[in-house]
CSV table of C-alpha atoms in Angstrom, one decimal:
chain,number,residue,atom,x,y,z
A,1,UNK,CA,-25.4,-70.7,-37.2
A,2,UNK,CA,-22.3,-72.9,-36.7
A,3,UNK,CA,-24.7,-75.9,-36.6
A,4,UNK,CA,-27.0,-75.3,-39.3
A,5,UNK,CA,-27.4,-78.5,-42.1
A,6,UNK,CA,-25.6,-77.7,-45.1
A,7,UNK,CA,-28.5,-77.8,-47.7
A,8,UNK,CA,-27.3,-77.4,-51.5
A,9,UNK,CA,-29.8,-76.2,-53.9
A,10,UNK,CA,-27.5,-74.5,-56.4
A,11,UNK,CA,-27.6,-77.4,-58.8
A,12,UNK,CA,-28.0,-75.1,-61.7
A,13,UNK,CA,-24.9,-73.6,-60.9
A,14,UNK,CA,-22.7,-76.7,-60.4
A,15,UNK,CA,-23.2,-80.1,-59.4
A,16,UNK,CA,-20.9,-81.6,-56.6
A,17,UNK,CA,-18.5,-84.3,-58.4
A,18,UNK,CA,-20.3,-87.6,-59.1
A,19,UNK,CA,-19.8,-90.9,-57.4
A,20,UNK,CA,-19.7,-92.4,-61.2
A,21,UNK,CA,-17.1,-89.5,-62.2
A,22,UNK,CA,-14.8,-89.6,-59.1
A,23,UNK,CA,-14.1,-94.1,-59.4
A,24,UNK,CA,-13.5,-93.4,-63.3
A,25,UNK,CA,-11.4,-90.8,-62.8
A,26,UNK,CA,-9.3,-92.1,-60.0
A,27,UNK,CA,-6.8,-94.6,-62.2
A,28,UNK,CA,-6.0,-91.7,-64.1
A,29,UNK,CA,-5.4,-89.4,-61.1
A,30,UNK,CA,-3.6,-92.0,-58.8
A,31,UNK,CA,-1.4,-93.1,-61.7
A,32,UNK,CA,-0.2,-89.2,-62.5
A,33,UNK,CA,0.3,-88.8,-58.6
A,34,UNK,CA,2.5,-91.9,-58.9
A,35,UNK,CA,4.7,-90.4,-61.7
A,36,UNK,CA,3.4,-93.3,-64.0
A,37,UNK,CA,2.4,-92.9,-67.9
A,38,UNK,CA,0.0,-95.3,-68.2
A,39,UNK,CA,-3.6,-93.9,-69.4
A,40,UNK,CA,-1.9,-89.8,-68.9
A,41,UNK,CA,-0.2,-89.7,-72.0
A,42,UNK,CA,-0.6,-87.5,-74.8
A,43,UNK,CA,-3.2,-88.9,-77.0
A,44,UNK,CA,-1.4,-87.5,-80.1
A,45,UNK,CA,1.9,-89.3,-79.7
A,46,UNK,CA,3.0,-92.1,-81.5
A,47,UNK,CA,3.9,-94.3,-78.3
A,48,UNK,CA,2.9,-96.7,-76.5
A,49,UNK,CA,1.8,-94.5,-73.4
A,50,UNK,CA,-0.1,-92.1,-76.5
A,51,UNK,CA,-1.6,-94.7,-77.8
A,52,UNK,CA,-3.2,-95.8,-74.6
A,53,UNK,CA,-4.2,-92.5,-74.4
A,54,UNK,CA,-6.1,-92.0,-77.6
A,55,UNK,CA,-8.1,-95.1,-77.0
A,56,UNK,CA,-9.1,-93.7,-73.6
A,57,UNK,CA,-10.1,-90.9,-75.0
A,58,UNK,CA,-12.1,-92.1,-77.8
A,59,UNK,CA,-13.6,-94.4,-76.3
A,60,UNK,CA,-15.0,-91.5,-73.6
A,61,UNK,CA,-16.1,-89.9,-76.8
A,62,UNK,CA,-18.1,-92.9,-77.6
A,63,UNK,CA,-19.8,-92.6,-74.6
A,64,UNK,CA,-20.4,-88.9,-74.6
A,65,UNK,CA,-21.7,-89.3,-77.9
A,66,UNK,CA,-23.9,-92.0,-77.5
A,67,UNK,CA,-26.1,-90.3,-74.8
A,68,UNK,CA,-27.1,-87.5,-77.3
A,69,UNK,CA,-27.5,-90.1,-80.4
A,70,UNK,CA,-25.0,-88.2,-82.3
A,71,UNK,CA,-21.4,-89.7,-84.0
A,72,UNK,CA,-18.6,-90.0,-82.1
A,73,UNK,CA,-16.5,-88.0,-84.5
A,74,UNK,CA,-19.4,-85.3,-84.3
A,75,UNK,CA,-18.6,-84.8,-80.8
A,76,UNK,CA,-15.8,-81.9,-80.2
A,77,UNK,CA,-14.0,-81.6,-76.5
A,78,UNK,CA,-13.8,-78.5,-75.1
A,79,UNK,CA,-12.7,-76.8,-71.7
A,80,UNK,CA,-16.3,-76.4,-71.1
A,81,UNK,CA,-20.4,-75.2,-72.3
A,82,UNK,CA,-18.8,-71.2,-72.1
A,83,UNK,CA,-16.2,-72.5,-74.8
A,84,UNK,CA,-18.5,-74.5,-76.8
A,85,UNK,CA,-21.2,-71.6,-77.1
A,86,UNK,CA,-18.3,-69.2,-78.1
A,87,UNK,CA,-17.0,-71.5,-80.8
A,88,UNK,CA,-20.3,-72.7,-82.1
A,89,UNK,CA,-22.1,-68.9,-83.0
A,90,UNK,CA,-18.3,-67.6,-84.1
A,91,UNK,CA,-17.0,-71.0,-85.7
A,92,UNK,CA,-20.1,-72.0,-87.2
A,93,UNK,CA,-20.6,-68.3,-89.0
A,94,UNK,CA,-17.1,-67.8,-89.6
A,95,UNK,CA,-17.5,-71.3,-91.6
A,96,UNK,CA,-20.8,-70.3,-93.3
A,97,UNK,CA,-19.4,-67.2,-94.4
A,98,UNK,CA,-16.0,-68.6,-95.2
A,99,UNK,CA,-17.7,-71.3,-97.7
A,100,UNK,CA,-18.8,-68.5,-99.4
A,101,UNK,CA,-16.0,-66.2,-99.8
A,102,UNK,CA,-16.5,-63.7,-97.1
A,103,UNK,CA,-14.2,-62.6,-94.2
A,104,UNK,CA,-16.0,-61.4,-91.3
A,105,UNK,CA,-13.5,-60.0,-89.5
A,106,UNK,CA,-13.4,-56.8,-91.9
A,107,UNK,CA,-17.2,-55.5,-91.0
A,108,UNK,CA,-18.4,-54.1,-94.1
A,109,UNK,CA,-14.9,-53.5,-95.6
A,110,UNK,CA,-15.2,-57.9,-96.7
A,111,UNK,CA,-12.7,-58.8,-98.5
A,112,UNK,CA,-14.1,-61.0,-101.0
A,113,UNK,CA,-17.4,-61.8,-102.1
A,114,UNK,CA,-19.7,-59.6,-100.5
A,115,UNK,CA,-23.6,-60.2,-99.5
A,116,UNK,CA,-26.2,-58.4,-101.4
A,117,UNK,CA,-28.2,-58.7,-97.4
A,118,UNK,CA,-26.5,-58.1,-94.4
A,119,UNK,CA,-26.1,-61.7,-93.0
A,120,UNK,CA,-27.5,-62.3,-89.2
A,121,UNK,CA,-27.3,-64.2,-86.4
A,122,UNK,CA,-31.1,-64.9,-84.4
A,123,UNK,CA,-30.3,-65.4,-80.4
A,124,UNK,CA,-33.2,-65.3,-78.0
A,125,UNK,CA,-33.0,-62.4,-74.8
A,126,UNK,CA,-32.8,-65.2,-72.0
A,127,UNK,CA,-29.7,-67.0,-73.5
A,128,UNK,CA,-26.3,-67.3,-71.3
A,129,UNK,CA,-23.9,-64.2,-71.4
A,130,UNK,CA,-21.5,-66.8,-73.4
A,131,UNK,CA,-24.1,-66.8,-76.3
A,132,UNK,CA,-24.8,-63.3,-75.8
A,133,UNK,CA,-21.5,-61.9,-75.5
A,134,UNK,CA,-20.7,-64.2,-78.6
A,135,UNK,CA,-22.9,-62.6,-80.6
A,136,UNK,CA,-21.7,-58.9,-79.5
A,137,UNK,CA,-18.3,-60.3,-80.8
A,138,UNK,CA,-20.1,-61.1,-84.4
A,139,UNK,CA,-22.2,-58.0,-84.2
A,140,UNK,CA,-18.6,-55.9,-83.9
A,141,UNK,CA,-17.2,-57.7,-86.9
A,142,UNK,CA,-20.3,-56.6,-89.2
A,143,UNK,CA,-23.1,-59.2,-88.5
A,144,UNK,CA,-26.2,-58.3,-87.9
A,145,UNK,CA,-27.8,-59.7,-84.5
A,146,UNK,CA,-31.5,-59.7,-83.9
A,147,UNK,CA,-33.4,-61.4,-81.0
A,148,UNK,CA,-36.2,-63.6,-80.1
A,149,UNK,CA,-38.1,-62.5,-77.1
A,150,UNK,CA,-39.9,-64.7,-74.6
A,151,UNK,CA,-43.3,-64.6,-73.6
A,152,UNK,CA,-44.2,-63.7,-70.4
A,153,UNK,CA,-43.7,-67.0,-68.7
A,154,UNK,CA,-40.1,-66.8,-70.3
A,155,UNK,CA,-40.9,-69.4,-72.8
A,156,UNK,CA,-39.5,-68.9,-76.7
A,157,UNK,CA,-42.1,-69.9,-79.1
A,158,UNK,CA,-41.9,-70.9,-82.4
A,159,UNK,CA,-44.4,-68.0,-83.3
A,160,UNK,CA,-41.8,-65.7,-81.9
A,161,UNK,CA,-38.7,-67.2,-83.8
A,162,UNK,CA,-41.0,-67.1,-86.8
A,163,UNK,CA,-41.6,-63.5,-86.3
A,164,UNK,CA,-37.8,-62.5,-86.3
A,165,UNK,CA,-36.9,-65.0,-89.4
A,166,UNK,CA,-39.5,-63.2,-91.8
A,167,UNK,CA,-37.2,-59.8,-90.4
A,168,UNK,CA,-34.2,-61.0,-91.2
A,169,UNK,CA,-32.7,-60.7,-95.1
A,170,UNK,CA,-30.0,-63.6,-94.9
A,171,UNK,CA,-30.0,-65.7,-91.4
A,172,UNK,CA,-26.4,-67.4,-91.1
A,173,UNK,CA,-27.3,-69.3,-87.9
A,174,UNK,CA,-30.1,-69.2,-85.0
A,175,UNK,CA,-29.0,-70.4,-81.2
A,176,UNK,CA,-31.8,-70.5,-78.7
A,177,UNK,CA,-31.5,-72.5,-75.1
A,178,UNK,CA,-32.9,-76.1,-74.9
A,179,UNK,CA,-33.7,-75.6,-71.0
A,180,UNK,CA,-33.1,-71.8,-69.2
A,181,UNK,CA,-31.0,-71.5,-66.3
A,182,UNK,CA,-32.6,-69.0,-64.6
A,183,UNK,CA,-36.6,-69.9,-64.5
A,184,UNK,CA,-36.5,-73.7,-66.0
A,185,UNK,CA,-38.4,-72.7,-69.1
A,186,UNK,CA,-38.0,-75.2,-72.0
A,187,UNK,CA,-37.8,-74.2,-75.8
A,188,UNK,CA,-39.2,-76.9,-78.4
A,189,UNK,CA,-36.0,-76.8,-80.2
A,190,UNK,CA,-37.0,-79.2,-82.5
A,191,UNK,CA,-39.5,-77.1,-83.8
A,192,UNK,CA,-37.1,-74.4,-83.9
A,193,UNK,CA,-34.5,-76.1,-85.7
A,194,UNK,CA,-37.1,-76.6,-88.3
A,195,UNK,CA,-38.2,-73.0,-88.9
A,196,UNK,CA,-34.4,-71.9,-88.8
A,197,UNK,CA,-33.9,-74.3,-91.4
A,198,UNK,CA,-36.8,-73.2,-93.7
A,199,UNK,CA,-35.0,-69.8,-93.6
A,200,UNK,CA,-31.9,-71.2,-94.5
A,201,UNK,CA,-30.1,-70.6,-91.2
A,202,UNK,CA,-28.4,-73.7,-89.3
A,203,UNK,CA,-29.1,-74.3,-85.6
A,204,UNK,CA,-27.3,-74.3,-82.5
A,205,UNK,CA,-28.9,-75.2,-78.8
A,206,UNK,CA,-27.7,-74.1,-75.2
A,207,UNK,CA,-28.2,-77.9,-73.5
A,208,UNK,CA,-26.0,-76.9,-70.7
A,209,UNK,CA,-28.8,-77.5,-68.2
A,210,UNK,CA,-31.0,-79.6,-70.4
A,211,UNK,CA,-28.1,-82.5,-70.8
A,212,UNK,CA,-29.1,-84.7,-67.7
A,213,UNK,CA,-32.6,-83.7,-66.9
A,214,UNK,CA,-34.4,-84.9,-70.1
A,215,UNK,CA,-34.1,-87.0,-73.3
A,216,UNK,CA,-31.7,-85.4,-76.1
A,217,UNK,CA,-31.6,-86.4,-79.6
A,218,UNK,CA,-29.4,-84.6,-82.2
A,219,UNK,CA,-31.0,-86.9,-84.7
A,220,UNK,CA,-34.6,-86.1,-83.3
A,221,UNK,CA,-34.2,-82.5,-82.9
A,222,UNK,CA,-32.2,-82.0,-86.3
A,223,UNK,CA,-30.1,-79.7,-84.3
A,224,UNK,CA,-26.8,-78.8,-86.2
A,225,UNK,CA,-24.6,-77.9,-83.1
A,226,UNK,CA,-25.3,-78.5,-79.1
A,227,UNK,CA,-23.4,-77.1,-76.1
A,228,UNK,CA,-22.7,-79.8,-73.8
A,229,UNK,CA,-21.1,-79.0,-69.9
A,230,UNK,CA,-19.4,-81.5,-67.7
A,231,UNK,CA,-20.4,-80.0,-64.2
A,232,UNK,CA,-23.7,-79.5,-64.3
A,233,UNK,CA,-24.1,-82.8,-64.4
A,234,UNK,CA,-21.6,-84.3,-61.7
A,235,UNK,CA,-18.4,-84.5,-64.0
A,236,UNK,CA,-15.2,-82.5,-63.3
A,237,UNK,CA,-15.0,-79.0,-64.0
A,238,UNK,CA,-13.0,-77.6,-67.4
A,239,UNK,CA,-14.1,-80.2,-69.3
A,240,UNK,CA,-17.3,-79.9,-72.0
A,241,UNK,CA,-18.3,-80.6,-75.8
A,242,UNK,CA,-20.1,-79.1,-78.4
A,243,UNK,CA,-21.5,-81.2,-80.9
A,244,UNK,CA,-21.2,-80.3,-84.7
A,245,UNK,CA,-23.6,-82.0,-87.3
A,246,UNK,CA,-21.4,-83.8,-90.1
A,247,UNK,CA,-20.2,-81.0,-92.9
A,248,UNK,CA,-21.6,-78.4,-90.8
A,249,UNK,CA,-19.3,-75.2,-91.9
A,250,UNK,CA,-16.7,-74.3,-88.8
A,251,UNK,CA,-13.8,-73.0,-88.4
A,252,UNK,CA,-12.1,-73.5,-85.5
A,253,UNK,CA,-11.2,-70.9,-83.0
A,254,UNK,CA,-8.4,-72.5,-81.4
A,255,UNK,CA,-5.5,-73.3,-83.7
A,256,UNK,CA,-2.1,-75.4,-82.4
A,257,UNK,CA,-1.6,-79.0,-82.3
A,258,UNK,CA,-4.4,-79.9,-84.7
A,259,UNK,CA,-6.3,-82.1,-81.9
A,260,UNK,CA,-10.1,-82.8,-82.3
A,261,UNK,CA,-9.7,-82.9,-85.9
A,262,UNK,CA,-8.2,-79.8,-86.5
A,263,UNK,CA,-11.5,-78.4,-84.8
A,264,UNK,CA,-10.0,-77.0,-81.3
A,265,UNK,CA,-6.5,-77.7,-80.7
A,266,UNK,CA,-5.0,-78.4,-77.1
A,267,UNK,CA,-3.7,-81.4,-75.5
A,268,UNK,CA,-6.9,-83.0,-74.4
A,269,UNK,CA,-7.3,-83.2,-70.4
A,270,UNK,CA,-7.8,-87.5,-70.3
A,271,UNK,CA,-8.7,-88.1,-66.8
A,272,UNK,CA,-11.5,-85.1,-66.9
A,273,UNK,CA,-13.1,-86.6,-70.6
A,274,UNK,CA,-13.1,-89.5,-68.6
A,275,UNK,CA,-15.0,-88.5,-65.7
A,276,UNK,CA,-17.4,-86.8,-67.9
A,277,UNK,CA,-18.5,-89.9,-69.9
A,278,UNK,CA,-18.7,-91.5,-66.5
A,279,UNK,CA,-21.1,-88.8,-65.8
A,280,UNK,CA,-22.9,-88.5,-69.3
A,281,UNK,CA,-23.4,-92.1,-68.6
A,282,UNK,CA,-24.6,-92.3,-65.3
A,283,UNK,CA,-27.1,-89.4,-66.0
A,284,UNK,CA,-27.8,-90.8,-69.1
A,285,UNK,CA,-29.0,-94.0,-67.4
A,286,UNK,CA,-31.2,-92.4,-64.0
A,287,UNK,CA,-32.3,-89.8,-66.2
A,288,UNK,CA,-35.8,-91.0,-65.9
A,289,UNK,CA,-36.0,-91.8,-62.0
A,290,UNK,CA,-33.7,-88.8,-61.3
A,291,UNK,CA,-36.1,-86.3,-62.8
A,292,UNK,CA,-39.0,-87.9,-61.3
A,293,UNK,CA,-37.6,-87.6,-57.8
A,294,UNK,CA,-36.2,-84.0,-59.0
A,295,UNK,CA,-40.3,-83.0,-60.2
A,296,UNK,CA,-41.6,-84.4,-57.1
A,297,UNK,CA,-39.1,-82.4,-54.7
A,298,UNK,CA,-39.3,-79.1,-57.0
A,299,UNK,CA,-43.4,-79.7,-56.5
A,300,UNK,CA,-43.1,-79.6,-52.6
A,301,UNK,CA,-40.6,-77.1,-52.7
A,302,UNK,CA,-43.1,-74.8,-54.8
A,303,UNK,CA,-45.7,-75.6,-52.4
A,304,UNK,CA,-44.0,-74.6,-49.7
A,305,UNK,CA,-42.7,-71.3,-50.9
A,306,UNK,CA,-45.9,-70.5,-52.5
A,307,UNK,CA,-47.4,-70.2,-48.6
A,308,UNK,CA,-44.9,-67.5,-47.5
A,309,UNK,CA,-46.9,-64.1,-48.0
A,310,UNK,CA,-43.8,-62.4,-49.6
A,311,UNK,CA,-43.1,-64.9,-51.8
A,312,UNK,CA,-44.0,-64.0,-55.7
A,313,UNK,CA,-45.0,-67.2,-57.7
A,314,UNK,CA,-44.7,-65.4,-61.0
A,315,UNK,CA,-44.1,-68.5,-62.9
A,316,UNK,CA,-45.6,-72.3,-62.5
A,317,UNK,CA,-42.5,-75.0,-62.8
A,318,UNK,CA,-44.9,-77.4,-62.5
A,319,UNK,CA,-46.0,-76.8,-65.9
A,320,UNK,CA,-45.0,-79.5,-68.6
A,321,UNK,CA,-43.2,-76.0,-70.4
A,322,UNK,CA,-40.2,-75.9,-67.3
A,323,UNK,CA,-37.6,-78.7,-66.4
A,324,UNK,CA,-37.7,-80.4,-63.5
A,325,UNK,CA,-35.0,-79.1,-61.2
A,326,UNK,CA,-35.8,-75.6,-61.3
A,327,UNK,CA,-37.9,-73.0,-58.7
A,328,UNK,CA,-37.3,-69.5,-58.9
A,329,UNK,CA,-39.4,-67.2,-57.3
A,330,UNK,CA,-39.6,-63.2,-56.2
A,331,UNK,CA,-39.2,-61.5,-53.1
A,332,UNK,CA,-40.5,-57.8,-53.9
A,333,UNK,CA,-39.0,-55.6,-51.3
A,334,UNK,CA,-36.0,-57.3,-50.3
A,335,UNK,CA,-33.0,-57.6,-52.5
A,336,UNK,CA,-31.4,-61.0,-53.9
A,337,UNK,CA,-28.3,-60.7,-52.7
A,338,UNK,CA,-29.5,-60.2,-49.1
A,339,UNK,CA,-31.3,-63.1,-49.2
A,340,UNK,CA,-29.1,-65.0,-50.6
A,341,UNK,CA,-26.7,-64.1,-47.9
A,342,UNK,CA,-28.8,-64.3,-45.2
A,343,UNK,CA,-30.0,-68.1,-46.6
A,344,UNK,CA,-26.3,-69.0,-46.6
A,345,UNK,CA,-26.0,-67.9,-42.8
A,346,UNK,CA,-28.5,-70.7,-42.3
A,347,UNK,CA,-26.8,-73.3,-44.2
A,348,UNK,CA,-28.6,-73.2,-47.4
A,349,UNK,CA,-27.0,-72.5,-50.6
A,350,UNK,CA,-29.4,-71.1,-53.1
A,351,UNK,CA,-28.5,-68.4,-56.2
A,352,UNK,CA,-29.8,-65.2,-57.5
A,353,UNK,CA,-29.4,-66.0,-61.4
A,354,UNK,CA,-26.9,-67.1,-63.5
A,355,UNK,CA,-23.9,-68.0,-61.3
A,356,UNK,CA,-21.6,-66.5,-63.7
A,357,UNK,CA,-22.8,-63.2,-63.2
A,358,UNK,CA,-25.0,-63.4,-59.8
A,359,UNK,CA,-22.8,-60.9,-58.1
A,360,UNK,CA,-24.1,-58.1,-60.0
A,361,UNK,CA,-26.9,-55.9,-58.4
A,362,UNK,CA,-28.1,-55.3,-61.9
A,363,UNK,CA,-31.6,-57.1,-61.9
A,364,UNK,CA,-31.5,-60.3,-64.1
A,365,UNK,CA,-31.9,-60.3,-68.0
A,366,UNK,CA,-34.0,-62.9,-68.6
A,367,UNK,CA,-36.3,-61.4,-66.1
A,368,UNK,CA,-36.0,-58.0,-67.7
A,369,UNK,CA,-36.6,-59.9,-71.3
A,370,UNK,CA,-39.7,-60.9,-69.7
A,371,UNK,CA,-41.0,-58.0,-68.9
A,372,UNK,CA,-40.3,-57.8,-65.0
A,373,UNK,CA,-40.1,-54.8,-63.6
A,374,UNK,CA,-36.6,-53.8,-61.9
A,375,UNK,CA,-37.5,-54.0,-58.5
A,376,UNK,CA,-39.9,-56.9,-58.2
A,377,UNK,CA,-36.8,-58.3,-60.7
A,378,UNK,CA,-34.1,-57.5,-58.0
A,379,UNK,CA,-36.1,-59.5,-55.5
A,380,UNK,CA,-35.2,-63.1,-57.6
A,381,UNK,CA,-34.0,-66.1,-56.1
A,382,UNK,CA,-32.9,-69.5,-57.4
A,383,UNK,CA,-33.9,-72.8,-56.0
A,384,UNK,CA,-32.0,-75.8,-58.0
A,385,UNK,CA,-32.4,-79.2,-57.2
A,386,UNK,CA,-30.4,-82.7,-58.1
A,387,UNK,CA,-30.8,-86.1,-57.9
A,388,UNK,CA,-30.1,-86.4,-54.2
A,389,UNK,CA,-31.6,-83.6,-52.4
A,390,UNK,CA,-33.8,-84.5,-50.0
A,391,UNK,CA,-37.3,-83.8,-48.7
A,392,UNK,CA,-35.8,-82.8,-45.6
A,393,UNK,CA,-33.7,-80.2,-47.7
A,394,UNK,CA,-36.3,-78.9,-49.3
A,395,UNK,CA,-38.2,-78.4,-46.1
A,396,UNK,CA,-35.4,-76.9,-44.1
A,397,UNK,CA,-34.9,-74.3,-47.0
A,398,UNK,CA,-38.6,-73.1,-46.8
A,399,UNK,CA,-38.0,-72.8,-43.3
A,400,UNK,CA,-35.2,-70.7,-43.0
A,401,UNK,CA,-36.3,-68.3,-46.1
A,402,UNK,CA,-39.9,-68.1,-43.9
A,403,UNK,CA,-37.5,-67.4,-40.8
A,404,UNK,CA,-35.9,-64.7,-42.8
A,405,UNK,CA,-39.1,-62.7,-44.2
A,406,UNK,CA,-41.1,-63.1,-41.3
């Protein structure tokens, strides 16, 4: 299979680095490899090469900012969407908590003012393991976790999120996924933000694989913190924001220098907060021919897997409820991992889930949360599309996954 076309449709996973990011980047890059300063200085010193700095810097912020309709000083850098989920659900409810006296980290030996209701936290089952895995960090310090279940096309409804509110005595803070990285399925988050809200809870979104593939609008969605990745959308990897509403409560969860307003400290990484306004931007401007030609492709490649006999079609992406770069399908009777492998023998690079965690033989979570049995679950691969796959891509991948299960 030497010969095979190399056919990428692990979008979802990682995008390769964008034309837009690479040229922005390269000054930056070329300089450093130089030994020269200029525009790689610390962008907290008080020279001249730091002063260059911080203006390259905030003005990427600008940028970054400007494609969500949020504030530039609303817009925290981060090493990536894993750091940004961590700090929001701990930062935000350490904050919350904090404003009124408590200390988490104590469980139900507070010190302090103490809550006449356990507080919570609302996540949904489908979220990424860095929301999840945040929360289990919460839940171990004395907070009380409860979660919002999909329906059975892996959508979280308002009528679900409602359900868990009236439940819960004192919501702190509910975080549910703008778009889901395993089957596509979007969440009205607006609508979401709004009945957290009524409760009294703030709100925090997942965009990770929204950001690029649709319109987002802290100001229309009312959201009051939003993960934000760099490489999913052609921009360097270890770079990603989260943004935090204006007098949100937060407190940060990496101390040092004082950087991003005393939010996240670290020397700030200027040539990758480059790229990734060069990529926010870019996106920001083809987002709506990019997803067109992303819906059309994902169209023709559900077509085309809906004809092989083995294939499962347990879910419609063509539905106005999933994004546009998203397919995922089941194969009952063979395993994911086999045909994942046997995919990549043929050139084509395709996932099983969530690429942080798509070695495991565990069937997925969001799958399970959905109410898929184990071994239909186990059968689950990913097809993810970008702005330049190709029909021929899409074809060749149908073909080798019907020359497989034949």
């Amino acid at each position: 299979m030497a010969d095979a076309p190399f056919v990428y449709l692990d979008w979802a996973a990682t995008a390769p680095l964008s034309l837009e990011a690479a040229r922005a980047m390269a000054p930056y890059l070329e300089a450093g490899m130089a030994g020269l300063v200029q525009g790689n200085g610390n962008a907290n010193a008080l020279h001249t090469a730091g002063r260059d700095a911080f203006k390259t810097l905030e003005a990427a912020r600008r940028d970054i900012a400007r494609t969500i309709d949020a504030r530039p000083s609303e817009i925290i850098l981060t090493s990536g969407a894993t750091e940004a989920d961590n700090a929001a659900l701990i930062g935000i409810v350490e904050g919350v908590l904090a404003k009124r006296g408590v200390n988490i980290g104590y469980g139900s030996h507070a010190k302090g003012k103490t809550f006449e209701a356990a507080p919570s936290v609302i996540v949904s089952a489908i979220e990424h393991d860095a929301v999840l895995e945040a929360a289990e960090v919460l839940r171990r310090r004395g907070i009380e976790v409860l979660f919002v279940r999909p329906d059975k096309q892996g959508i979280v409804t308002p009528e679900a999120l409602a359900h868990v509110l009236d439940a819960a005595t004192n919501p702190l803070l509910v975080s549910i996924m703008a778009l889901n990285n395993e089957t596509g399925a979007l969440a009205d988050i607006a609508q979401l933000a709004e009945l957290a809200h009524r409760s009294g809870a703030l709100f925090h979104s997942d965009a990770t694989q929204a950001f690029g593939k649709m319109p987002l609008s802290v100001k229309r969605t009312g959201v009051d913190a939003l993960s934000l990745s760099s490489h999913k959308i052609g921009g360097p990897k270890g770079v990603g924001a989260l943004f935090l509403k204006t007098r949100t409560p937060f407190d940060a969860q990496i101390v040092g220098g004082g950087q991003e307003a005393n939010l996240r400290s670290g020397t700030q990484n200027i040539a990758g907060v480059v790229g990734f306004a060069a990529a926010a931007q870019a996106s920001h401007e083809q987002l709506e021919a990019a997803s067109a030609h992303m819906r059309a492709l994902r169209d023709r490649l559900f077509a085309g897997l809906s004809e092989l006999s083995v294939v499962e079609a347990f879910i419609d992406p063509r539905s106005p409820d999933y994004g546009p770069h998203i397919v995922t399908v089941l194969c009952p009777g063979f395993e994911s991992e086999t045909l994942i492998l046997q995919l990549d023998r043929r050139g084509v690079c395709v996932s099983g889930g969530s690429a942080c965690s798509s070695s495991d033989l565990e069937p997925s979570h969001v799958l399970s949360a959905m109410g898929i049995e184990r071994d239909r679950a186990l059968g689950m691969v990913r097809f993810s599309l970008g702005p330049t796959t190709t029909e021929k891509d899409i074809d060749h991948a149908v073909g080798m996954l019907r020359e497989i299960v034949k």
